[in-house]
Coordinates of C-alpha atoms in Angstrom, one line a residue:
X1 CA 104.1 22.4 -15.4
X2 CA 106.3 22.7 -18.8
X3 CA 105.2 24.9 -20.9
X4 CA 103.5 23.8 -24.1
X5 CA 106.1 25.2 -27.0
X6 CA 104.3 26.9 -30.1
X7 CA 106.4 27.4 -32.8
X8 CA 105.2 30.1 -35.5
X9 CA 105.8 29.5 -39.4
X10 CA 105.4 32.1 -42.6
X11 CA 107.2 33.6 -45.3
X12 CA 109.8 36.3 -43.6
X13 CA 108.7 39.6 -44.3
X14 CA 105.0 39.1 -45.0
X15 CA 103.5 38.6 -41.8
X16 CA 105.8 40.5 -39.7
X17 CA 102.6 42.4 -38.0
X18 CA 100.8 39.0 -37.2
X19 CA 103.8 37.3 -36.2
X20 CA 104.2 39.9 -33.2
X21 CA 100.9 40.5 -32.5
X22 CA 100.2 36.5 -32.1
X23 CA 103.0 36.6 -30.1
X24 CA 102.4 39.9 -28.0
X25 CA 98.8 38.3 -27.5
X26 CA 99.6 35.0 -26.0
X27 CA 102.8 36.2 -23.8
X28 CA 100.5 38.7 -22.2
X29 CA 96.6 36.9 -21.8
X30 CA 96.6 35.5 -18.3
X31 CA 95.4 32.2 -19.7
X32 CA 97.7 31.7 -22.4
X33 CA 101.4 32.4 -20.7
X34 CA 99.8 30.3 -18.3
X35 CA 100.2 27.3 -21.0
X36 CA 102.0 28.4 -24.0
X37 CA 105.4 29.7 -25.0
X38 CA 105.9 31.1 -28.4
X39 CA 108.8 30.9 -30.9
X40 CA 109.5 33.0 -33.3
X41 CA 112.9 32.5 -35.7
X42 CA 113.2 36.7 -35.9
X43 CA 114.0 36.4 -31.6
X44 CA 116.9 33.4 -31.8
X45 CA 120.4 35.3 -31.2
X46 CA 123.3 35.2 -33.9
X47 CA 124.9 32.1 -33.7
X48 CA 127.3 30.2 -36.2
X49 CA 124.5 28.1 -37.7
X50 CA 122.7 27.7 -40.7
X51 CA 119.5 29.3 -40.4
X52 CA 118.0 26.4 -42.0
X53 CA 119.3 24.4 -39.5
X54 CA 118.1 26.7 -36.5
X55 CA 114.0 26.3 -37.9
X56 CA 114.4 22.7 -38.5
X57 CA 115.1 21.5 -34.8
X58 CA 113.0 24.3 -33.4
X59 CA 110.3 22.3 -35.0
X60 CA 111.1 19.0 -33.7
X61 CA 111.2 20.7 -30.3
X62 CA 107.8 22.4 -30.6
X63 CA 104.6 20.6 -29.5
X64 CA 102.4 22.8 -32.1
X65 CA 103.3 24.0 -35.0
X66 CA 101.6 27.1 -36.6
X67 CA 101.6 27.8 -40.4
X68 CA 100.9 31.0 -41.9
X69 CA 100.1 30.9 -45.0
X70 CA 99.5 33.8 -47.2
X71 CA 100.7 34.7 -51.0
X72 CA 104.1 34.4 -51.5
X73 CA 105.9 31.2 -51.6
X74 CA 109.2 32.2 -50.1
X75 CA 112.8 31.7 -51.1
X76 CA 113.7 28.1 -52.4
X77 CA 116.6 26.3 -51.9
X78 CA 118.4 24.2 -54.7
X79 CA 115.3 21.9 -54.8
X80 CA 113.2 24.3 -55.4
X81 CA 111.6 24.2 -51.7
X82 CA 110.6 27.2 -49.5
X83 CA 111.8 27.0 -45.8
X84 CA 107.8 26.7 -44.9
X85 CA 106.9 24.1 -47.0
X86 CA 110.0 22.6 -45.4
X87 CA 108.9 23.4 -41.9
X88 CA 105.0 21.9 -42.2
X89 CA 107.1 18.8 -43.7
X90 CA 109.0 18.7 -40.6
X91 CA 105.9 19.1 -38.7
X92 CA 103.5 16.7 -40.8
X93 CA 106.5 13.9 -40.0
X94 CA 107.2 14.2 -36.4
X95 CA 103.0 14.6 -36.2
X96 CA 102.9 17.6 -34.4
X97 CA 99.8 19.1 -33.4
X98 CA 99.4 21.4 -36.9
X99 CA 97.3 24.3 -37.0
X100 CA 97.5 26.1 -40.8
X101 CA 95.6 29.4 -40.9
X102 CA 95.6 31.1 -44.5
X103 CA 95.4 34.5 -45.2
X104 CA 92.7 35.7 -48.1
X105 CA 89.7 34.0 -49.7
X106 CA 90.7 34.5 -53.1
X107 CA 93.7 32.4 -54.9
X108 CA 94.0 35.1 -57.7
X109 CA 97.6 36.1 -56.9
X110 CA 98.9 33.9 -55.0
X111 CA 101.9 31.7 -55.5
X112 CA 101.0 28.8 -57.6
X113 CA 103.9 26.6 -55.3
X114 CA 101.9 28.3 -52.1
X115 CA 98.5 27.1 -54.1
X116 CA 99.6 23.6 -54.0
X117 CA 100.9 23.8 -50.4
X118 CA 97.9 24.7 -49.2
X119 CA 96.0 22.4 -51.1
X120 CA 97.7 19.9 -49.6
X121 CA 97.6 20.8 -45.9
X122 CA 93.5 21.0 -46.5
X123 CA 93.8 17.4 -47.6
X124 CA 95.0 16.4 -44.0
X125 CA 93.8 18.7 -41.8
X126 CA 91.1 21.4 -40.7
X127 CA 93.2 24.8 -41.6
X128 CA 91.2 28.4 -40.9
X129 CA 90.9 31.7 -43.2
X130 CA 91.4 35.2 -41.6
X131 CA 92.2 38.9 -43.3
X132 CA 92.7 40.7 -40.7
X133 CA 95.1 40.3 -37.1
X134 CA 92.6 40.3 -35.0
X135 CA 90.9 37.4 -36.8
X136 CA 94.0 35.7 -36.8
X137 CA 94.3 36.0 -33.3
X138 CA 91.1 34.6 -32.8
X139 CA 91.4 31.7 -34.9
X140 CA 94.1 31.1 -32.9
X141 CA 93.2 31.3 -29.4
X142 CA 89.9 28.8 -30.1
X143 CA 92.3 26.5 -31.7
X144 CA 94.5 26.3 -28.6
X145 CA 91.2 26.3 -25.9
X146 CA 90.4 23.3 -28.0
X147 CA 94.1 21.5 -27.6
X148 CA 93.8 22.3 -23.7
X149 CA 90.4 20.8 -23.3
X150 CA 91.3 17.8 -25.5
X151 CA 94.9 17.5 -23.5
X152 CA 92.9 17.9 -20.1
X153 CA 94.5 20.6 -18.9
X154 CA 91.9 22.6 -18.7
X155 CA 88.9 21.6 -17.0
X156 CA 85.2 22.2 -17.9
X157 CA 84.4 19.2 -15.3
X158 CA 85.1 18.0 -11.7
X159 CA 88.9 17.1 -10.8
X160 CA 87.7 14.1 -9.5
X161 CA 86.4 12.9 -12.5
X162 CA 89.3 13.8 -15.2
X163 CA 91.5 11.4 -16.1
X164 CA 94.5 10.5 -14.0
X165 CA 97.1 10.3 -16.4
X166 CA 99.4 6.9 -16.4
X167 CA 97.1 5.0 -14.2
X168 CA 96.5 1.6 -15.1
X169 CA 94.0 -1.0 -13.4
X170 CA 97.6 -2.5 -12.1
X171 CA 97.8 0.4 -9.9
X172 CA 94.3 -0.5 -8.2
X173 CA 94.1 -2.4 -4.8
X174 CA 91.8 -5.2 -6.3
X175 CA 91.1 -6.5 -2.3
X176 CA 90.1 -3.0 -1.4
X177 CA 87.5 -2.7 -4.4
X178 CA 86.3 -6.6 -2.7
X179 CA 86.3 -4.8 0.7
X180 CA 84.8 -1.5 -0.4
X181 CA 81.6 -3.9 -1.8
X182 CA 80.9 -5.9 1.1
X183 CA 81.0 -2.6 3.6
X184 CA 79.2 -1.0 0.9
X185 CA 76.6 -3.6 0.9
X186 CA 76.3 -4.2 4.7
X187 CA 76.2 -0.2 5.2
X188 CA 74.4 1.5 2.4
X189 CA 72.3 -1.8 1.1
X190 CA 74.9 -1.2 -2.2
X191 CA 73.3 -3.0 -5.2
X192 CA 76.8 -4.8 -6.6
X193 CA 76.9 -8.6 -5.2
X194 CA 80.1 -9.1 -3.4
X195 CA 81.6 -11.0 -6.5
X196 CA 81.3 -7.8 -8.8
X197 CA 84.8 -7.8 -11.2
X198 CA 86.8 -4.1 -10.6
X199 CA 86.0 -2.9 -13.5
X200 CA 82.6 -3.1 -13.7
X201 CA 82.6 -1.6 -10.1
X202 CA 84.3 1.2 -11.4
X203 CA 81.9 1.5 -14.2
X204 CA 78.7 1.4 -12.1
X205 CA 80.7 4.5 -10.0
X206 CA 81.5 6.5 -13.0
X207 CA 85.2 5.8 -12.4
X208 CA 86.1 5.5 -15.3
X209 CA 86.8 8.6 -18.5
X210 CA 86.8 7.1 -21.8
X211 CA 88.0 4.1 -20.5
X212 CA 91.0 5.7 -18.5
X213 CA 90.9 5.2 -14.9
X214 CA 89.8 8.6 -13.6
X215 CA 91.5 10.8 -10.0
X216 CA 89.0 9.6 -7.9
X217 CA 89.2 5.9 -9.1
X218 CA 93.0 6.2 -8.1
X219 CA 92.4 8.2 -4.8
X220 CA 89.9 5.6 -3.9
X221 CA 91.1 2.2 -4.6
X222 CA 94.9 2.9 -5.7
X223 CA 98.0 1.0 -4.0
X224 CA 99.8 3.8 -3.9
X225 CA 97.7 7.4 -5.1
X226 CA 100.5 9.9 -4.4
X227 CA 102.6 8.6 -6.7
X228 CA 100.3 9.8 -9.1
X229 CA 98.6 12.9 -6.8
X230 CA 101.5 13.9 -4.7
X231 CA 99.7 16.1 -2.9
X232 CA 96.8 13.9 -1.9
X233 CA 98.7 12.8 1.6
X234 CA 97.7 14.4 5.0
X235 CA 100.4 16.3 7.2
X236 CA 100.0 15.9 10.5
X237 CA 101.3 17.8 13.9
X238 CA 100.7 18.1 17.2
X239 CA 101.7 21.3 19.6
X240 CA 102.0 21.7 23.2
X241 CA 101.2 25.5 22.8
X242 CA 99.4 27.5 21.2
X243 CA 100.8 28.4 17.8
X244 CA 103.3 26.7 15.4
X245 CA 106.5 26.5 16.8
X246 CA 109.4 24.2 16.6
X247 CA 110.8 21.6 17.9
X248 CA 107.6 19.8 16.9
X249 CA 106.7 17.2 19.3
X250 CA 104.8 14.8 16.7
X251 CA 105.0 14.7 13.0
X252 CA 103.6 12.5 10.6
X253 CA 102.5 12.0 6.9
X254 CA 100.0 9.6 6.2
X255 CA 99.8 8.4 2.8
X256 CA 97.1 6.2 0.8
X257 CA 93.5 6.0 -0.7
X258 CA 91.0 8.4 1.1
X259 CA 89.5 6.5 3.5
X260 CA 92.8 5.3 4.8
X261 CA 94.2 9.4 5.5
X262 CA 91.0 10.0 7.5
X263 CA 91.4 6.9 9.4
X264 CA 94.7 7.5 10.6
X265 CA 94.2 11.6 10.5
X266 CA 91.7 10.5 13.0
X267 CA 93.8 8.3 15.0
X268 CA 96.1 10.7 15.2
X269 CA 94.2 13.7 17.0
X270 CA 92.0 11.0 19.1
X271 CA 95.6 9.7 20.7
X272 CA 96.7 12.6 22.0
X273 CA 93.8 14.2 23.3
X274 CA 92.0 14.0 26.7
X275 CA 89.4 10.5 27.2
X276 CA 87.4 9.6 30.4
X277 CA 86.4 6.1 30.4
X278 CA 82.9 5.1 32.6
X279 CA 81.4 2.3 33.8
X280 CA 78.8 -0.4 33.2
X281 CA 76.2 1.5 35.3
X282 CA 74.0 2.0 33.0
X283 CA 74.6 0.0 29.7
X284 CA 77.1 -3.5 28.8
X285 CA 79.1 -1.1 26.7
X286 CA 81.8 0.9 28.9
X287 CA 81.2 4.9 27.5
X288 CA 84.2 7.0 26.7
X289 CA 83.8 10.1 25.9
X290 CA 87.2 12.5 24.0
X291 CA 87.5 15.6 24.7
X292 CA 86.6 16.4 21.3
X293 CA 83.7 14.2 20.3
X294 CA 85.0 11.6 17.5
X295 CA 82.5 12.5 15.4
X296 CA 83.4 16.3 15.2
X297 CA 87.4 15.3 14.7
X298 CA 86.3 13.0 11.6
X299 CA 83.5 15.6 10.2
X300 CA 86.0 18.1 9.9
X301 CA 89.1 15.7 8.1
X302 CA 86.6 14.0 5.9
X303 CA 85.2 17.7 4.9
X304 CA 89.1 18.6 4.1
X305 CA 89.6 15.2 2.3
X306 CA 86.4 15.4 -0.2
X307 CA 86.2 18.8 -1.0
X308 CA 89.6 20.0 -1.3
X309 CA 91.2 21.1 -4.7
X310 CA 93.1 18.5 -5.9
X311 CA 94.9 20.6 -8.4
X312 CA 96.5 22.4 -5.5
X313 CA 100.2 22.4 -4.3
X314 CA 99.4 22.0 -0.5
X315 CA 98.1 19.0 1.5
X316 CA 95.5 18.6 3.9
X317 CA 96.9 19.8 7.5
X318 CA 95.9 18.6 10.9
X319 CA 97.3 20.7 13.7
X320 CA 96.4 19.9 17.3
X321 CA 97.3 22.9 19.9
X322 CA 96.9 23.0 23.4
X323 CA 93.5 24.9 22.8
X324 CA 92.3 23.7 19.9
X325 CA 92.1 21.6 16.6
X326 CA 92.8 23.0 13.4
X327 CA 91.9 21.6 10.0
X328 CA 93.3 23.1 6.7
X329 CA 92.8 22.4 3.1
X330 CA 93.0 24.3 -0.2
X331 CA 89.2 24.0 -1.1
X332 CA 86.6 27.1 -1.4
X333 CA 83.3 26.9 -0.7
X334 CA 81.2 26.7 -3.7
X335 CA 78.5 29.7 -4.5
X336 CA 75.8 30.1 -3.1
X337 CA 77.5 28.7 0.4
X338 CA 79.2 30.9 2.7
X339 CA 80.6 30.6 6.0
X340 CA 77.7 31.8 7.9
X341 CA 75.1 29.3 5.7
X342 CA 77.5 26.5 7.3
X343 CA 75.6 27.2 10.5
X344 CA 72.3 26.2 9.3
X345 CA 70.8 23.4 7.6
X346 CA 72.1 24.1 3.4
X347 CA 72.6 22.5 0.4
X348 CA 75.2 19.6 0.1
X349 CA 77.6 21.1 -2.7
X350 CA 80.6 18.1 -3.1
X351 CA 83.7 19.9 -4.8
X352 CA 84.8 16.5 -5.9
X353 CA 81.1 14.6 -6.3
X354 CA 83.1 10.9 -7.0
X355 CA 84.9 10.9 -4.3
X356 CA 81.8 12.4 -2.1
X357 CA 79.6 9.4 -3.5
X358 CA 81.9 6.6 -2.9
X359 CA 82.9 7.9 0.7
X360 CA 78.9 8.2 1.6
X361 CA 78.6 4.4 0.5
X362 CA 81.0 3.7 3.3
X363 CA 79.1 6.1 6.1
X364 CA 82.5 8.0 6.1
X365 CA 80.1 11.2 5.0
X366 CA 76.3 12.0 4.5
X367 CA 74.7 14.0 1.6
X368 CA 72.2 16.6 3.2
X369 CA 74.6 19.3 4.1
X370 CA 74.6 18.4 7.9
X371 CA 77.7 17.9 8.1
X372 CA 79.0 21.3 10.0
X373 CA 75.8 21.5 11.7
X374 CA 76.4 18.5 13.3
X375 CA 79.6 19.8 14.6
X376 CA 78.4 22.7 15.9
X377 CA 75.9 20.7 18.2
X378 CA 77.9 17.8 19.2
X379 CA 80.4 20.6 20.5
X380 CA 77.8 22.4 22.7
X381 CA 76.6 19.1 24.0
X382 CA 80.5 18.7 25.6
X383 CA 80.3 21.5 26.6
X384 CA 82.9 23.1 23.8
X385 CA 82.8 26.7 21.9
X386 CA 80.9 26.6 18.5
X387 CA 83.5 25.4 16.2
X388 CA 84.7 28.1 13.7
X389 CA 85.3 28.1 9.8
X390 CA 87.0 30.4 8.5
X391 CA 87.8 31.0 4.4
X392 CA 90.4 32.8 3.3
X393 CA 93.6 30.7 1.0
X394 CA 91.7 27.8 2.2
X395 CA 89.0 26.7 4.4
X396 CA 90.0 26.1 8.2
X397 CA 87.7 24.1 10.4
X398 CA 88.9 25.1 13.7
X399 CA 87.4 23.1 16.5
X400 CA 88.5 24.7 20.5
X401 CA 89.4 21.8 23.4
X402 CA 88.2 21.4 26.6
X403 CA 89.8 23.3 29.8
X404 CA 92.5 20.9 31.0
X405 CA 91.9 21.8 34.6
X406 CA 88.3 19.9 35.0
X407 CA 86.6 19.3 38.5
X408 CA 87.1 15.5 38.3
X409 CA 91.3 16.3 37.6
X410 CA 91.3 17.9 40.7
X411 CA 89.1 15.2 43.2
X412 CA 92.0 12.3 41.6
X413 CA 94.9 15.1 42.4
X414 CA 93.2 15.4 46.0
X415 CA 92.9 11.9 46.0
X416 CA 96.4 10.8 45.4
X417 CA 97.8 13.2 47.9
X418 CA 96.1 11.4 50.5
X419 CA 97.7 8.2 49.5
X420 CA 100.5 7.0 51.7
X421 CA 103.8 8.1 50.5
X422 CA 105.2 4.3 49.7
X423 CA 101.8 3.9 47.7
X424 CA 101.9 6.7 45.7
X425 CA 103.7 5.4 42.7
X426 CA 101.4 2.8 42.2
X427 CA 98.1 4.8 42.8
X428 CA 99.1 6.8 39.9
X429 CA 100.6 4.8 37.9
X430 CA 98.3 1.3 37.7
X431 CA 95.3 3.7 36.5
X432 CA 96.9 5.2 33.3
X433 CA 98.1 1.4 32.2
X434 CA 95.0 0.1 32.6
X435 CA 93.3 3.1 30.7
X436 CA 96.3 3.0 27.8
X437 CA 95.1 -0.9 27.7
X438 CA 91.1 -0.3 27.7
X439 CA 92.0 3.0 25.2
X440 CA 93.3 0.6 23.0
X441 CA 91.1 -1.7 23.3
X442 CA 88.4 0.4 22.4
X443 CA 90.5 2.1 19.5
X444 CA 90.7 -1.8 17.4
X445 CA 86.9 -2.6 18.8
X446 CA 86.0 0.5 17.1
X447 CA 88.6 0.3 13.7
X448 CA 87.0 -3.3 13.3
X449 CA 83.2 -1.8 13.7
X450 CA 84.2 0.7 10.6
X451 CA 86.2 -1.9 8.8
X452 CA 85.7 -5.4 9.4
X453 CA 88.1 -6.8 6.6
X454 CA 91.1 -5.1 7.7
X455 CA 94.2 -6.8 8.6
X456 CA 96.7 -6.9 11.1
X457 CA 99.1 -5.1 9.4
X458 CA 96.7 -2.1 8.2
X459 CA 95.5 -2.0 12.4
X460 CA 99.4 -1.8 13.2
X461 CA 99.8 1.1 11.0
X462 CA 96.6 2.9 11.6
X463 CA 96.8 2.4 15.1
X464 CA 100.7 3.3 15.0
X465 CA 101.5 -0.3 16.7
X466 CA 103.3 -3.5 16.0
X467 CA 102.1 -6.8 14.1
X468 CA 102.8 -8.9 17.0
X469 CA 101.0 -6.3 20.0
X470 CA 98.2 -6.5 17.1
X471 CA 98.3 -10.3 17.2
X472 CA 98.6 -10.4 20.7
X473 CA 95.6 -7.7 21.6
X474 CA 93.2 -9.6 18.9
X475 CA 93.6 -12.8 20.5
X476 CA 92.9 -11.2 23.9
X477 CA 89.4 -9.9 22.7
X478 CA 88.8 -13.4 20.8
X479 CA 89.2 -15.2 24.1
X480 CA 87.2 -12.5 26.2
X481 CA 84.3 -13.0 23.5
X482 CA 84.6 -9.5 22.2
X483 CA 85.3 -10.3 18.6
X484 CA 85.2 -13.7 16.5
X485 CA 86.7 -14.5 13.1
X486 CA 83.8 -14.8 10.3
X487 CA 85.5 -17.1 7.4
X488 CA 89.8 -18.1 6.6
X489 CA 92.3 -15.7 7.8
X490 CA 92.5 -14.5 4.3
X491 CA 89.5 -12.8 2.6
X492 CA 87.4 -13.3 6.4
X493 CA 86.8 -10.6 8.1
X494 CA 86.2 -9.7 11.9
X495 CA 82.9 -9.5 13.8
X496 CA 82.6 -7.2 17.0
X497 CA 80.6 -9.1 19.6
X498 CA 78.4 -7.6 22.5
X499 CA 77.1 -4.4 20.7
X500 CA 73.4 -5.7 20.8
X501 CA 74.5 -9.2 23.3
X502 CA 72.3 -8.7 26.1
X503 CA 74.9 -10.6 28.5
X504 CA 78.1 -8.3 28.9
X505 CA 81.2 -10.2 28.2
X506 CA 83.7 -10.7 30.5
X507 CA 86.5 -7.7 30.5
X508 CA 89.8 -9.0 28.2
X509 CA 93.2 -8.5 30.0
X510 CA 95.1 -6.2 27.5
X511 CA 98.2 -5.8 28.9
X512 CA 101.4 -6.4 26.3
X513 CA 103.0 -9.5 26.4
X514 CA 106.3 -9.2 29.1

């Protein structure tokens, strides 16, 4: 962040004190060298320039411009003009921010030029009275909390809901905020009819800052929300060991709104981790079961993803070991929560309440602080360790992985070794294609269950495949009477058949095209 550039005007020699102790003040408060960096003429090195000169453009460089005002006038050049009265001219033009603190109640004594001056800087602005440094230096610092608040850069308020600066409704997906109502209204029973104009859908959310599109509006619905929020993507890795060590064996960064990181955060960790596929024994619907329940892998990204700080640096880091799955963002857990109240049924506390509200309309999230509970017994039901948080820089959701050696491993391993040698390649091999196929399978079933509207291109990137296999595997499951098309090819949306059919459907051949 560049700092904001104070520049500091008076009469030389009068308010030598003030001048250094403002300055000695703000270069050393935590808060205020955090924002602010001061000027002051006496600290510019000898140079051949007129000094004249020198004040002027440090004016025009400054962002606020401090007058001092006290009894004398100052030295006046052939005009009969002081260099301050030149410098809050300089200011007043160029419309700095001003801030114009006199010294003294009383006028008896002062300059009758400085009089004047000061008469007219009251005419345009608010200007303060101190006699003392100290007062001065409070005058001061609650003029400049005021400037930060009023600029935004500080915050008395969620991120989420301050405004993201340069944003435009252009920058919006206007489809999205279409497909965000319908599943909205088909999940939640959302209020808005389907036909609801974006910007009174971003009203009825609070999306909006005095008219200004606000961070979560942009993290939500915008085409493209790290180019304003550069740190709102989600890196993603995967290890064959057990700690970070390169060469890595996948990378990616996944960029876009919210709901599209955890999607393909999601995707991510679910294709590269362990899934047994049954039967039809028991239901029409063929179970599969991860090796980390889904719902503990998206509890945990969606938990990074809404209640991260925005305002840091770092992004949200997915990290799958050979042991276990850890989750990583820069958000703290708000008092009175701690790590061992995650354990038990608590209060939901949302760091970033928008973006919570929003993602709960779309049954991405839930709001009675069940969250990590959840986790915990969906673990022990697979037979997993309790997950473990930990907070520390960040908060880490750290979830451990089944034993890769399991009792049905070793039956196929037994199995194949009793397979005539000639066979062999194909006993092993036919299996894993046709589980890659029905894996798939059941990865777009399940994307078009959580979003029906989407397209063939958004499966192909969130399922990390190409258009045409996209084409090719949703015309498979059209014709096997798994899904149907509701409405045109543009603005319908899909319809997954057979989740409460009482006749199972026949199973689609998903092989890819030769």
């Amino acid at each position: 962040m560049t700092p904001v550039r104070i520049f500091i005007s008076s009469v030389q020699g009068e308010f030598t004190g003030e001048r250094e102790r403002v300055r000695d003040y703000l270069r050393g408060d935590p808060l205020m060298r955090r924002f602010f960096e001061v000027f002051l003429f006496e600290e510019v090195p000898a140079s051949d320039q007129r000094p004249d000169r020198v004040y002027l453009e440090e004016v025009e460089r400054c962002d606020i411009y401090v007058g001092l005002f006290g009894q004398d006038y100052g030295s006046e050049n052939a005009e009969g003009v002081s260099p301050t009265e030149r410098e809050f001219d300089c200011a007043t033009e160029l419309e700095k921010h001003r801030l114009i603190f006199v010294k003294g109640a009383q006028e008896d004594g002062r300059h009758p030029k400085m009089r004047s001056l000061i008469a007219r800087a009251q005419a345009g602005l608010v200007r303060r009275r101190f006699a003392t440094p100290p007062e001065l230096v409070a005058g001061l610092y609650a003029a400049l909390v005021q400037y930060l608040e009023a600029k935004e850069m500080l915050r008395f308020g969620p991120f989420d809901a301050a405004q993201c600066s340069g944003a435009t409704l252009d920058d919006l997906d206007v489809e999205g905020m279409y497909r965000f109502i319908r599943t909205a209204r088909r999940a939640r029973q959302f209020s808005l009819p389907e036909e609801t104009p974006p910007p009174d859908l971003l009203r009825h959310l609070n999306l909006l800052n005095r008219g200004r599109l606000t961070n979560a509006a942009v993290l939500l619905f915008g085409r493209a929300p790290q180019r304003f929020l550069l740190s709102s993507e989600i890196k993603c890795a995967h290890f064959h060991g057990t700690e970070v060590a390169k060469p890595i064996p996948s990378y990616q960064v996944y960029k876009g709104t919210v709901f599209a990181l955890v999607d393909q955060a999601v995707d991510f960790v679910l294709g590269k981790i362990a899934l047994s596929v049954g039967t039809r024994a028991e239901s029409v619907q063929v179970p599969v079961a991860y090796e980390i329940p889904k719902e503990v892998v998206t509890e945990a990204v969606v938990n990074a993803v809404a209640h991260r700080d925005y305002t840091d640096n770092s992004s949200v880091q997915v990290m799958l070991f050979a042991d276990r799955l850890e989750v990583m963002n820069s958000g703290r857990l708000p008092p009175p929560l701690t790590v061992e109240k995650l354990r038990l049924p608590h209060q939901s506390l949302p760091g970033n309440p928008l973006l919570a509200e929003s993602m709960y309309l779309l049954q991405y999230i839930e709001r009675m602080g069940t969250g990590t509970v959840d986790m915990i017994r969906r673990c022990a039901e697979a037979g997993l360790p309790e997950p473990e948080f930990d907070v520390g820089a960040g908060f880490v959701a750290r979830i451990w992985r089944a034993r890769r050696t399991t009792q049905s491993t070793t039956r196929r391993s037994r199995s194949a070794r009793k397979q005539p040698e000639n066979n062999q390649k194909t006993t092993r091999k036919q299996p894993e294609k046709d589980d890659s196929n029905q894996k798939l399978a059941d990865r777009v079933l399940a994307l078009l269950r959580r979003n029906p509207s989407a397209s063939r291109r958004e499966i192909a990137a969130t399922l990390g495949i190409t258009e045409s296999t996209v084409r090719y595997r949703l015309d498979k499951l059209r014709k096997a009477g798994k899904i149907e098309r509701v409405g045109p090819d543009k603005g319908g949306h899909w319809k997954v058949l057979g989740d409460s059919a009482s006749d199972p459907a026949p199973e689609p051949n998903l092989e890819s095209p030769q």
